[in-house]
PDB file of C-alpha atoms and ligand atoms in Angstrom:
ATOM      1  CA  MET A   1      63.495  -8.743   5.829  1.00 97.00           C
ATOM      2  CA  GLU A   2      66.391  -9.504   4.402  1.00 98.00           C
ATOM      3  CA  LEU A   3      66.840  -9.496   0.579  1.00 98.00           C
ATOM      4  CA  VAL A   4      69.564 -11.493  -1.306  1.00 98.00           C
ATOM      5  CA  ILE A   5      70.222 -10.752  -4.887  1.00 98.00           C
ATOM      6  CA  GLN A   6      72.240 -13.818  -7.055  1.00 97.00           C
ATOM      7  CA  SER A   7      73.326 -13.320 -10.380  1.00 96.00           C
ATOM      8  CA  ASP A   8      70.874 -15.438 -12.036  1.00 97.00           C
ATOM      9  CA  ALA A   9      67.597 -17.533 -11.895  1.00 98.00           C
ATOM     10  CA  GLU A  10      69.425 -20.702 -11.179  1.00 97.00           C
ATOM     11  CA  ARG A  11      71.741 -19.649  -8.359  1.00 97.00           C
ATOM     12  CA  ALA A  12      68.975 -17.962  -6.689  1.00 98.00           C
ATOM     13  CA  ALA A  13      66.948 -21.545  -6.688  1.00 98.00           C
ATOM     14  CA  TRP A  14      70.243 -23.126  -5.820  1.00 98.00           C
ATOM     15  CA  LEU A  15      70.459 -20.883  -2.743  1.00 98.00           C
ATOM     16  CA  VAL A  16      66.958 -21.452  -1.680  1.00 98.00           C
ATOM     17  CA  ALA A  17      66.982 -25.350  -2.156  1.00 98.00           C
ATOM     18  CA  SER A  18      70.277 -24.826   0.082  1.00 98.00           C
ATOM     19  CA  LEU A  19      68.308 -23.161   2.846  1.00 98.00           C
ATOM     20  CA  MET A  20      65.613 -25.507   2.711  1.00 98.00           C
ATOM     21  CA  ALA A  21      68.064 -28.316   3.040  1.00 98.00           C
ATOM     22  CA  LYS A  22      69.766 -26.730   5.809  1.00 98.00           C
ATOM     23  CA  ALA A  23      66.688 -26.274   7.677  1.00 98.00           C
ATOM     24  CA  LEU A  24      65.530 -30.055   6.956  1.00 98.00           C
ATOM     25  CA  ARG A  25      69.241 -31.454   8.371  1.00 98.00           C
ATOM     26  CA  ARG A  26      68.815 -29.328  11.613  1.00 98.00           C
ATOM     27  CA  LYS A  27      65.077 -30.392  11.944  1.00 98.00           C
ATOM     28  CA  PRO A  28      64.318 -33.699  10.484  1.00 98.00           C
ATOM     29  CA  GLN A  29      60.743 -33.295  11.283  1.00 98.00           C
ATOM     30  CA  LEU A  30      60.411 -30.101   9.634  1.00 98.00           C
ATOM     31  CA  VAL A  31      56.903 -28.939   8.533  1.00 98.00           C
ATOM     32  CA  LEU A  32      57.615 -27.049   5.139  1.00 98.00           C
ATOM     33  CA  GLY A  33      54.938 -24.856   3.440  1.00 98.00           C
ATOM     34  CA  LEU A  34      55.347 -25.429  -0.306  1.00 99.00           C
ATOM     35  CA  ALA A  35      54.797 -23.144  -3.429  1.00 98.00           C
ATOM     36  CA  THR A  36      54.056 -24.284  -7.319  1.00 98.00           C
ATOM     37  CA  GLY A  37      54.663 -22.471 -10.322  1.00 96.00           C
ATOM     38  CA  ARG A  38      57.406 -22.318 -12.899  1.00 96.00           C
ATOM     39  CA  THR A  39      59.555 -20.627 -10.622  1.00 97.00           C
ATOM     40  CA  MET A  40      59.571 -23.092  -7.905  1.00 98.00           C
ATOM     41  CA  GLU A  41      60.569 -26.314 -10.691  1.00 98.00           C
ATOM     42  CA  GLN A  42      63.995 -25.438 -10.143  1.00 97.00           C
ATOM     43  CA  VAL A  43      63.966 -25.489  -6.526  1.00 98.00           C
ATOM     44  CA  TYR A  44      62.414 -29.206  -6.648  1.00 98.00           C
ATOM     45  CA  SER A  45      64.645 -30.275  -8.911  1.00 98.00           C
ATOM     46  CA  TYR A  46      67.544 -28.997  -6.795  1.00 98.00           C
ATOM     47  CA  LEU A  47      66.238 -30.620  -3.767  1.00 98.00           C
ATOM     48  CA  VAL A  48      65.653 -34.049  -5.467  1.00 98.00           C
ATOM     49  CA  HIS A  49      69.194 -34.030  -6.664  1.00 97.00           C
ATOM     50  CA  MET A  50      70.346 -33.401  -2.935  1.00 97.00           C
ATOM     51  CA  HIS A  51      68.033 -36.109  -2.038  1.00 98.00           C
ATOM     52  CA  ARG A  52      69.617 -38.684  -4.686  1.00 97.00           C
ATOM     53  CA  LYS A  53      73.692 -37.316  -4.544  1.00 96.00           C
ATOM     54  CA  GLU A  54      73.626 -36.375  -0.684  1.00 96.00           C
ATOM     55  CA  GLY A  55      71.022 -38.443   0.592  1.00 98.00           C
ATOM     56  CA  LEU A  56      68.611 -35.619   1.872  1.00 98.00           C
ATOM     57  CA  ASP A  57      66.181 -37.164   3.967  1.00 98.00           C
ATOM     58  CA  PHE A  58      62.474 -36.268   3.865  1.00 98.00           C
ATOM     59  CA  SER A  59      61.060 -39.301   5.509  1.00 98.00           C
ATOM     60  CA  LEU A  60      60.155 -37.653   8.989  1.00 98.00           C
ATOM     61  CA  CYS A  61      58.990 -34.168   7.086  1.00 98.00           C
ATOM     62  CA  ARG A  62      55.370 -32.854   6.496  1.00 98.00           C
ATOM     63  CA  THR A  63      54.402 -30.503   3.716  1.00 98.00           C
ATOM     64  CA  PHE A  64      51.221 -27.978   3.315  1.00 99.00           C
ATOM     65  CA  ASN A  65      50.738 -26.928   0.125  1.00 99.00           C
ATOM     66  CA  LEU A  66      49.666 -23.150  -0.320  1.00 98.00           C
ATOM     67  CA  ASP A  67      46.671 -23.581  -2.650  1.00 98.00           C
ATOM     68  CA  GLU A  68      44.859 -25.827  -5.099  1.00 98.00           C
ATOM     69  CA  TYR A  69      42.216 -25.477  -7.944  1.00 98.00           C
ATOM     70  CA  ILE A  70      38.574 -26.062  -6.874  1.00 98.00           C
ATOM     71  CA  GLY A  71      37.047 -29.000  -8.682  1.00 97.00           C
ATOM     72  CA  LEU A  72      40.306 -30.796 -10.299  1.00 96.00           C
ATOM     73  CA  PRO A  73      40.979 -34.429  -9.393  1.00 96.00           C
ATOM     74  CA  PRO A  74      44.671 -35.119  -8.195  1.00 97.00           C
ATOM     75  CA  GLU A  75      45.111 -36.957 -11.336  1.00 96.00           C
ATOM     76  CA  HIS A  76      44.591 -33.928 -13.738  1.00 96.00           C
ATOM     77  CA  PRO A  77      47.821 -32.458 -14.975  1.00 95.00           C
ATOM     78  CA  GLY A  78      46.932 -29.069 -13.970  1.00 96.00           C
ATOM     79  CA  SER A  79      46.295 -29.639 -10.410  1.00 97.00           C
ATOM     80  CA  TYR A  80      48.714 -28.744  -7.963  1.00 98.00           C
ATOM     81  CA  ARG A  81      48.635 -32.415  -6.429  1.00 98.00           C
ATOM     82  CA  TYR A  82      49.856 -33.407  -9.955  1.00 98.00           C
ATOM     83  CA  TYR A  83      52.452 -30.753 -10.179  1.00 98.00           C
ATOM     84  CA  MET A  84      53.976 -31.837  -6.632  1.00 98.00           C
ATOM     85  CA  ASN A  85      53.997 -35.556  -7.227  1.00 98.00           C
ATOM     86  CA  ARG A  86      55.611 -34.788 -10.879  1.00 98.00           C
ATOM     87  CA  HIS A  87      58.341 -32.341  -9.829  1.00 98.00           C
ATOM     88  CA  LEU A  88      58.841 -33.498  -6.272  1.00 98.00           C
ATOM     89  CA  PHE A  89      57.074 -36.060  -4.064  1.00 98.00           C
ATOM     90  CA  THR A  90      57.822 -39.184  -6.466  1.00 98.00           C
ATOM     91  CA  HIS A  91      61.597 -38.618  -6.699  1.00 98.00           C
ATOM     92  CA  ILE A  92      62.030 -38.290  -2.912  1.00 98.00           C
ATOM     93  CA  ASN A  93      61.450 -40.226   0.110  1.00 98.00           C
ATOM     94  CA  ILE A  94      58.491 -38.637   1.749  1.00 98.00           C
ATOM     95  CA  ASP A  95      55.596 -40.547   3.083  1.00 98.00           C
ATOM     96  CA  ARG A  96      52.935 -39.537   0.809  1.00 97.00           C
ATOM     97  CA  ARG A  97      50.393 -39.386   3.697  1.00 98.00           C
ATOM     98  CA  ASN A  98      52.390 -36.527   5.393  1.00 98.00           C
ATOM     99  CA  THR A  99      52.073 -34.295   1.832  1.00 98.00           C
ATOM    100  CA  TYR A 100      49.161 -32.119   2.302  1.00 98.00           C
ATOM    101  CA  LEU A 101      47.316 -29.570  -0.089  1.00 98.00           C
ATOM    102  CA  PRO A 102      43.739 -27.978   0.385  1.00 98.00           C
ATOM    103  CA  ASP A 103      41.022 -30.545  -0.921  1.00 98.00           C
ATOM    104  CA  GLY A 104      39.704 -28.688  -4.051  1.00 97.00           C
ATOM    105  CA  LEU A 105      37.116 -31.379  -4.384  1.00 98.00           C
ATOM    106  CA  ALA A 106      35.493 -31.208  -0.913  1.00 98.00           C
ATOM    107  CA  GLY A 107      31.582 -31.075  -1.033  1.00 97.00           C
ATOM    108  CA  ASP A 108      31.657 -28.511   1.815  1.00 98.00           C
ATOM    109  CA  LEU A 109      34.674 -26.201   1.041  1.00 98.00           C
ATOM    110  CA  PRO A 110      34.638 -23.932   4.155  1.00 98.00           C
ATOM    111  CA  ALA A 111      34.731 -26.855   6.285  1.00 98.00           C
ATOM    112  CA  ALA A 112      37.624 -28.314   4.178  1.00 98.00           C
ATOM    113  CA  CYS A 113      39.573 -25.134   4.868  1.00 98.00           C
ATOM    114  CA  CYS A 114      39.060 -25.139   8.550  1.00 98.00           C
ATOM    115  CA  ARG A 115      40.297 -28.637   8.545  1.00 98.00           C
ATOM    116  CA  TYR A 116      43.086 -27.551   6.742  1.00 98.00           C
ATOM    117  CA  GLU A 117      43.604 -24.896   9.384  1.00 98.00           C
ATOM    118  CA  GLU A 118      43.214 -27.136  12.163  1.00 98.00           C
ATOM    119  CA  THR A 119      45.783 -29.963  10.519  1.00 98.00           C
ATOM    120  CA  ILE A 120      48.394 -27.101   9.958  1.00 98.00           C
ATOM    121  CA  ARG A 121      48.065 -26.288  13.777  1.00 98.00           C
ATOM    122  CA  GLU A 122      48.345 -30.031  14.955  1.00 98.00           C
ATOM    123  CA  THR A 123      51.446 -30.567  13.344  1.00 98.00           C
ATOM    124  CA  GLY A 124      53.027 -27.627  15.645  1.00 98.00           C
ATOM    125  CA  GLY A 125      52.444 -25.097  12.701  1.00 98.00           C
ATOM    126  CA  ILE A 126      55.049 -24.386   9.712  1.00 98.00           C
ATOM    127  CA  ASP A 127      58.251 -23.940  10.244  1.00 98.00           C
ATOM    128  CA  LEU A 128      59.393 -22.818   6.649  1.00 99.00           C
ATOM    129  CA  GLN A 129      57.065 -21.092   4.004  1.00 99.00           C
ATOM    130  CA  LEU A 130      58.212 -21.430   0.390  1.00 99.00           C
ATOM    131  CA  LEU A 131      56.702 -18.555  -1.972  1.00 98.00           C
ATOM    132  CA  GLY A 132      56.393 -17.261  -4.988  1.00 98.00           C
ATOM    133  CA  ILE A 133      54.689 -14.257  -6.344  1.00 98.00           C
ATOM    134  CA  GLY A 134      52.449 -13.810  -8.760  1.00 97.00           C
ATOM    135  CA  ALA A 135      52.471 -10.851 -11.362  1.00 95.00           C
ATOM    136  CA  ASP A 136      49.595  -9.221  -9.374  1.00 95.00           C
ATOM    137  CA  GLY A 137      51.576  -9.434  -6.128  1.00 98.00           C
ATOM    138  CA  HIS A 138      49.714 -12.589  -4.892  1.00 98.00           C
ATOM    139  CA  ILE A 139      51.012 -15.060  -2.447  1.00 98.00           C
ATOM    140  CA  GLY A 140      48.940 -18.421  -2.524  1.00 98.00           C
ATOM    141  CA  PHE A 141      46.255 -17.104  -4.459  1.00 98.00           C
ATOM    142  CA  ASN A 142      45.643 -14.552  -2.225  1.00 98.00           C
ATOM    143  CA  GLU A 143      44.609 -11.865  -5.167  1.00 98.00           C
ATOM    144  CA  PRO A 144      43.953  -8.215  -4.502  1.00 98.00           C
ATOM    145  CA  LEU A 145      42.240  -6.987  -1.773  1.00 98.00           C
ATOM    146  CA  SER A 146      42.656 -10.365   0.115  1.00 98.00           C
ATOM    147  CA  ALA A 147      42.486  -9.140   3.933  1.00 98.00           C
ATOM    148  CA  LEU A 148      45.921  -9.181   5.443  1.00 98.00           C
ATOM    149  CA  ARG A 149      44.567 -11.432   8.297  1.00 98.00           C
ATOM    150  CA  SER A 150      42.735 -13.955   6.055  1.00 98.00           C
ATOM    151  CA  ARG A 151      42.824 -17.718   6.633  1.00 98.00           C
ATOM    152  CA  THR A 152      42.646 -20.506   4.220  1.00 98.00           C
ATOM    153  CA  ARG A 153      39.383 -19.930   2.091  1.00 98.00           C
ATOM    154  CA  ALA A 154      38.021 -20.344  -1.431  1.00 98.00           C
ATOM    155  CA  VAL A 155      38.769 -17.294  -3.766  1.00 98.00           C
ATOM    156  CA  MET A 156      37.908 -16.255  -7.435  1.00 98.00           C
ATOM    157  CA  LEU A 157      40.941 -15.713  -9.485  1.00 97.00           C
ATOM    158  CA  ASP A 158      41.785 -12.701 -11.035  1.00 94.00           C
ATOM    159  CA  PRO A 159      41.568 -12.376 -14.684  1.00 94.00           C
ATOM    160  CA  SER A 160      45.269 -11.652 -14.730  1.00 93.00           C
ATOM    161  CA  THR A 161      46.137 -14.537 -12.860  1.00 95.00           C
ATOM    162  CA  ILE A 162      43.827 -16.794 -15.155  1.00 94.00           C
ATOM    163  CA  ALA A 163      45.443 -15.317 -18.341  1.00 93.00           C
ATOM    164  CA  VAL A 164      48.820 -15.962 -17.057  1.00 92.00           C
ATOM    165  CA  ASN A 165      48.308 -19.708 -15.489  1.00 93.00           C
ATOM    166  CA  SER A 166      45.782 -20.945 -18.070  1.00 92.00           C
ATOM    167  CA  THR A 167      48.958 -21.179 -20.654  1.00 90.00           C
ATOM    168  CA  LEU A 168      49.710 -24.292 -18.474  1.00 88.00           C
ATOM    169  CA  PHE A 169      46.600 -25.948 -19.158  1.00 92.00           C
ATOM    170  CA  ASN A 170      46.220 -27.993 -22.334  1.00 88.00           C
ATOM    171  CA  GLN A 171      43.218 -25.970 -23.171  1.00 88.00           C
ATOM    172  CA  SER A 172      42.920 -22.869 -21.240  1.00 83.00           C
ATOM    173  CA  SER A 173      39.090 -23.190 -20.895  1.00 86.00           C
ATOM    174  CA  GLU A 174      39.953 -26.060 -18.400  1.00 90.00           C
ATOM    175  CA  MET A 175      41.521 -23.952 -16.119  1.00 93.00           C
ATOM    176  CA  PRO A 176      39.227 -23.235 -13.149  1.00 96.00           C
ATOM    177  CA  ASN A 177      38.523 -19.845 -12.089  1.00 96.00           C
ATOM    178  CA  ARG A 178      38.337 -20.835  -8.445  1.00 98.00           C
ATOM    179  CA  ALA A 179      40.966 -21.958  -5.798  1.00 98.00           C
ATOM    180  CA  LEU A 180      41.327 -22.761  -2.240  1.00 98.00           C
ATOM    181  CA  THR A 181      44.509 -20.855  -0.850  1.00 98.00           C
ATOM    182  CA  MET A 182      46.258 -20.212   2.658  1.00 98.00           C
ATOM    183  CA  GLY A 183      44.936 -16.750   3.807  1.00 98.00           C
ATOM    184  CA  VAL A 184      47.726 -14.129   4.272  1.00 98.00           C
ATOM    185  CA  GLY A 185      47.087 -14.367   7.822  1.00 98.00           C
ATOM    186  CA  THR A 186      48.335 -18.190   7.502  1.00 98.00           C
ATOM    187  CA  ILE A 187      51.118 -17.474   5.823  1.00 99.00           C
ATOM    188  CA  LEU A 188      52.216 -14.858   8.307  1.00 98.00           C
ATOM    189  CA  ASP A 189      51.959 -17.572  11.041  1.00 98.00           C
ATOM    190  CA  ALA A 190      55.003 -19.623   9.366  1.00 98.00           C
ATOM    191  CA  ARG A 191      57.743 -19.428  11.423  1.00 98.00           C
ATOM    192  CA  ALA A 192      60.272 -18.369   8.523  1.00 98.00           C
ATOM    193  CA  VAL A 193      59.419 -17.368   5.041  1.00 98.00           C
ATOM    194  CA  LEU A 194      61.457 -17.762   1.898  1.00 98.00           C
ATOM    195  CA  LEU A 195      60.321 -15.853  -1.239  1.00 99.00           C
ATOM    196  CA  LEU A 196      61.940 -16.687  -4.294  1.00 99.00           C
ATOM    197  CA  VAL A 197      61.549 -14.167  -7.123  1.00 99.00           C
ATOM    198  CA  THR A 198      63.159 -14.377 -10.608  1.00 98.00           C
ATOM    199  CA  GLY A 199      63.173 -12.922 -14.017  1.00 98.00           C
ATOM    200  CA  LYS A 200      62.519  -9.387 -15.356  1.00 98.00           C
ATOM    201  CA  ALA A 201      58.748  -9.433 -15.909  1.00 97.00           C
ATOM    202  CA  LYS A 202      58.489  -9.690 -12.002  1.00 98.00           C
ATOM    203  CA  ALA A 203      60.602  -6.589 -11.128  1.00 98.00           C
ATOM    204  CA  ASP A 204      58.065  -4.062 -11.036  1.00 98.00           C
ATOM    205  CA  ILE A 205      55.670  -5.994  -8.217  1.00 98.00           C
ATOM    206  CA  LEU A 206      58.939  -7.196  -6.379  1.00 98.00           C
ATOM    207  CA  ALA A 207      59.968  -3.290  -5.569  1.00 98.00           C
ATOM    208  CA  LYS A 208      56.421  -2.717  -4.938  1.00 98.00           C
ATOM    209  CA  ALA A 209      56.239  -5.492  -2.473  1.00 98.00           C
ATOM    210  CA  VAL A 210      59.133  -5.156  -0.709  1.00 98.00           C
ATOM    211  CA  GLU A 211      59.799  -1.433  -1.002  1.00 98.00           C
ATOM    212  CA  GLY A 212      56.357   0.005  -1.409  1.00 98.00           C
ATOM    213  CA  PRO A 213      53.614   0.326   1.134  1.00 98.00           C
ATOM    214  CA  VAL A 214      51.969  -2.570   2.784  1.00 98.00           C
ATOM    215  CA  THR A 215      48.693  -3.036   0.934  1.00 98.00           C
ATOM    216  CA  SER A 216      45.827  -5.814   0.548  1.00 98.00           C
ATOM    217  CA  MET A 217      46.078  -4.733  -3.102  1.00 98.00           C
ATOM    218  CA  ILE A 218      49.532  -6.604  -3.010  1.00 98.00           C
ATOM    219  CA  SER A 219      49.270  -9.400  -0.919  1.00 98.00           C
ATOM    220  CA  ALA A 220      53.021  -9.843  -0.936  1.00 98.00           C
ATOM    221  CA  SER A 221      53.600  -6.587   1.137  1.00 98.00           C
ATOM    222  CA  ALA A 222      52.089  -8.177   3.843  1.00 98.00           C
ATOM    223  CA  LEU A 223      55.345 -10.064   4.205  1.00 98.00           C
ATOM    224  CA  GLN A 224      57.096  -6.538   5.835  1.00 98.00           C
ATOM    225  CA  PHE A 225      55.215  -7.517   8.931  1.00 98.00           C
ATOM    226  CA  HIS A 226      56.895 -10.868   9.023  1.00 98.00           C
ATOM    227  CA  PRO A 227      59.892 -11.474  11.251  1.00 98.00           C
ATOM    228  CA  ALA A 228      62.047 -13.858   9.878  1.00 98.00           C
ATOM    229  CA  CYS A 229      61.226 -13.349   6.051  1.00 98.00           C
ATOM    230  CA  GLN A 230      64.353 -13.939   3.455  1.00 98.00           C
ATOM    231  CA  VAL A 231      63.711 -12.746  -0.173  1.00 98.00           C
ATOM    232  CA  ILE A 232      65.918 -14.180  -2.877  1.00 98.00           C
ATOM    233  CA  ALA A 233      65.957 -12.544  -6.116  1.00 98.00           C
ATOM    234  CA  ASP A 234      67.968 -12.818  -9.248  1.00 98.00           C
ATOM    235  CA  GLU A 235      69.565  -9.734 -11.047  1.00 98.00           C
ATOM    236  CA  ALA A 236      66.505  -9.450 -13.525  1.00 98.00           C
ATOM    237  CA  ALA A 237      64.082  -9.443 -10.709  1.00 98.00           C
ATOM    238  CA  ALA A 238      66.073  -6.962  -8.665  1.00 98.00           C
ATOM    239  CA  GLU A 239      66.629  -4.530 -11.183  1.00 98.00           C
ATOM    240  CA  ARG A 240      64.272  -1.765  -9.948  1.00 98.00           C
ATOM    241  CA  LEU A 241      64.816  -2.178  -5.866  1.00 98.00           C
ATOM    242  CA  LEU A 242      66.192   1.143  -4.548  1.00 98.00           C
ATOM    243  CA  GLY A 243      68.288  -0.536  -1.910  1.00 98.00           C
ATOM    244  CA  GLN A 244      70.167  -2.989  -4.341  1.00 97.00           C
ATOM    245  CA  ASP A 245      73.798  -1.529  -2.687  1.00 97.00           C
ATOM    246  CA  HIS A 246      72.860  -1.974   0.825  1.00 98.00           C
ATOM    247  CA  TYR A 247      71.257  -5.605   0.107  1.00 98.00           C
ATOM    248  CA  ARG A 248      74.619  -6.620  -1.810  1.00 98.00           C
ATOM    249  CA  ARG A 249      76.477  -5.487   1.078  1.00 97.00           C
ATOM    250  CA  ALA A 250      74.661  -7.230   3.742  1.00 97.00           C
ATOM    251  CA  PHE A 251      75.018 -10.453   1.867  1.00 97.00           C
ATOM    252  CA  ALA A 252      78.520 -10.052   1.258  1.00 97.00           C
ATOM    253  CA  HIS A 253      79.568  -9.271   5.205  1.00 97.00           C
ATOM    254  CA  ASP A 254      76.977 -10.521   7.181  1.00 96.00           C
ATOM    255  CA  PRO A 255      78.180 -13.591   8.875  1.00 96.00           C
ATOM    256  CA  ASP A 256      75.030 -15.245   9.146  1.00 94.00           C
ATOM    257  CA  TRP A 257      75.350 -15.507   5.328  1.00 97.00           C
ATOM    258  CA  GLN A 258      78.891 -16.766   5.296  1.00 96.00           C
ATOM    259  CA  GLU A 259      78.228 -20.166   4.446  1.00 95.00           C
ATOM    260  CA  PHE A 260      75.817 -19.422   1.690  1.00 96.00           C
ATOM    261  CA  ARG A 261      78.076 -17.109  -0.362  1.00 94.00           C
ATOM    262  CA  ASN A 262      80.238 -19.621  -1.872  1.00 88.00           C
ATOM    263  CA  LEU A 263      77.900 -22.431  -2.779  1.00 87.00           C
ATOM    264  CA  GLY A 264      80.183 -24.165  -5.234  1.00 80.00           C
ATOM    265  CA  PRO A 265      79.220 -25.028  -8.798  1.00 86.00           C
ATOM    266  CA  ILE A 266      75.693 -25.648  -9.285  1.00 91.00           C
ATOM    267  CA  PRO A 267      74.505 -29.303 -10.611  1.00 90.00           C
ATOM    268  CA  LYS A 268      73.247 -29.163 -14.343  1.00 88.00           C
ATOM    269  CA  ILE A 269      70.008 -30.796 -14.257  1.00 84.00           C
ATOM    270  CA  ALA A 270      68.428 -32.155 -17.508  1.00 70.00           C
ATOM    271  CA  SER A 271      64.735 -31.072 -17.435  1.00 60.00           C
TER     272      SER A 271
HETATM  273  C1  GLP B   1      50.625 -19.364  -9.158  1.00 65.23           C
HETATM  274  C2  GLP B   1      50.766 -19.918  -7.603  1.00 65.23           C
HETATM  275  C3  GLP B   1      51.338 -19.059  -6.555  1.00 65.23           C
HETATM  276  C4  GLP B   1      52.931 -18.786  -7.281  1.00 65.23           C
HETATM  277  C5  GLP B   1      52.614 -18.102  -8.581  1.00 65.23           C
HETATM  278  C6  GLP B   1      53.658 -17.590  -9.323  1.00 65.23           C
HETATM  279  O1  GLP B   1      49.516 -18.467  -9.139  1.00 65.23           O
HETATM  280  N1  GLP B   1      49.397 -19.937  -7.054  1.00 65.23           N
HETATM  281  O2  GLP B   1      52.035 -19.919  -5.392  1.00 65.23           O
HETATM  282  O3  GLP B   1      53.561 -18.004  -6.665  1.00 65.23           O
HETATM  283  O4  GLP B   1      51.968 -18.963  -9.328  1.00 65.23           O
HETATM  284  O5  GLP B   1      54.188 -18.307 -10.689  1.00 65.23           O
HETATM  285  P1  GLP B   1      55.304 -18.516 -11.287  1.00 65.23           P
HETATM  286  O6  GLP B   1      56.666 -18.979 -10.654  1.00 65.23           O
HETATM  287  O7  GLP B   1      54.771 -19.392 -12.652  1.00 65.23           O
HETATM  288  O8  GLP B   1      55.356 -17.154 -11.915  1.00 65.23           O
END
């Protein structure tokens, strides 16, 4: 695992978008794993900017989202399909048929989950998985006690997740308490993983996830098993990390990071 600390949330999101853009330029048929949540909005706004200003090309790429609520139609503003269309897909040149989310409306949910896994396999697997972290350490919707080898499946959301995420719904009662999510095992199968963590509220869970013991109580801690996992945090989220000096030194001197040390001015994007 590599950990990079950036001065603020904008810079952290810009670095993540730049790493994704580099992977896409190197392999136009990239299979991307995508995440939702407030943290990712900035990343997507930068990718849209790169598409508009630098012609970043999504025409051949395929995407798989981590999760989707059960029972919400795509046109529901709380659904993750709606989120993805709003923040990314409608603004870039991706073929919408190449964008996949678990089917939370399926009559047979276990069958839909198996199909999702199969479709990922058929595309050759996820090249680069983008991740955020929930306050309880979830990745995707892998709540505490999710098996470290779990696959895509239906889950009950934790009350703490419902409390946080229901603020994104017009009426909190509209928020489903179940979702489909890629499993921890599905996520660990991605060839590379990029975890973005920003803000003081995530400082405690980030330290536990990356410097604490691996435990199914904190799904993100399973990323310690991943051979190519980069964690990008801002100062606020990094505040409780014991190894800060080492992480800063590695980023400052490792030749692999050279092109990302001075990314220049970050574009101002109207929200
Ligand atoms: C949701 C998503 C996660 C995401 C998390 C963090 O629960 N299922 O994939 O990482 O939110 O969201 P935020 O960035 O809003 O803190």
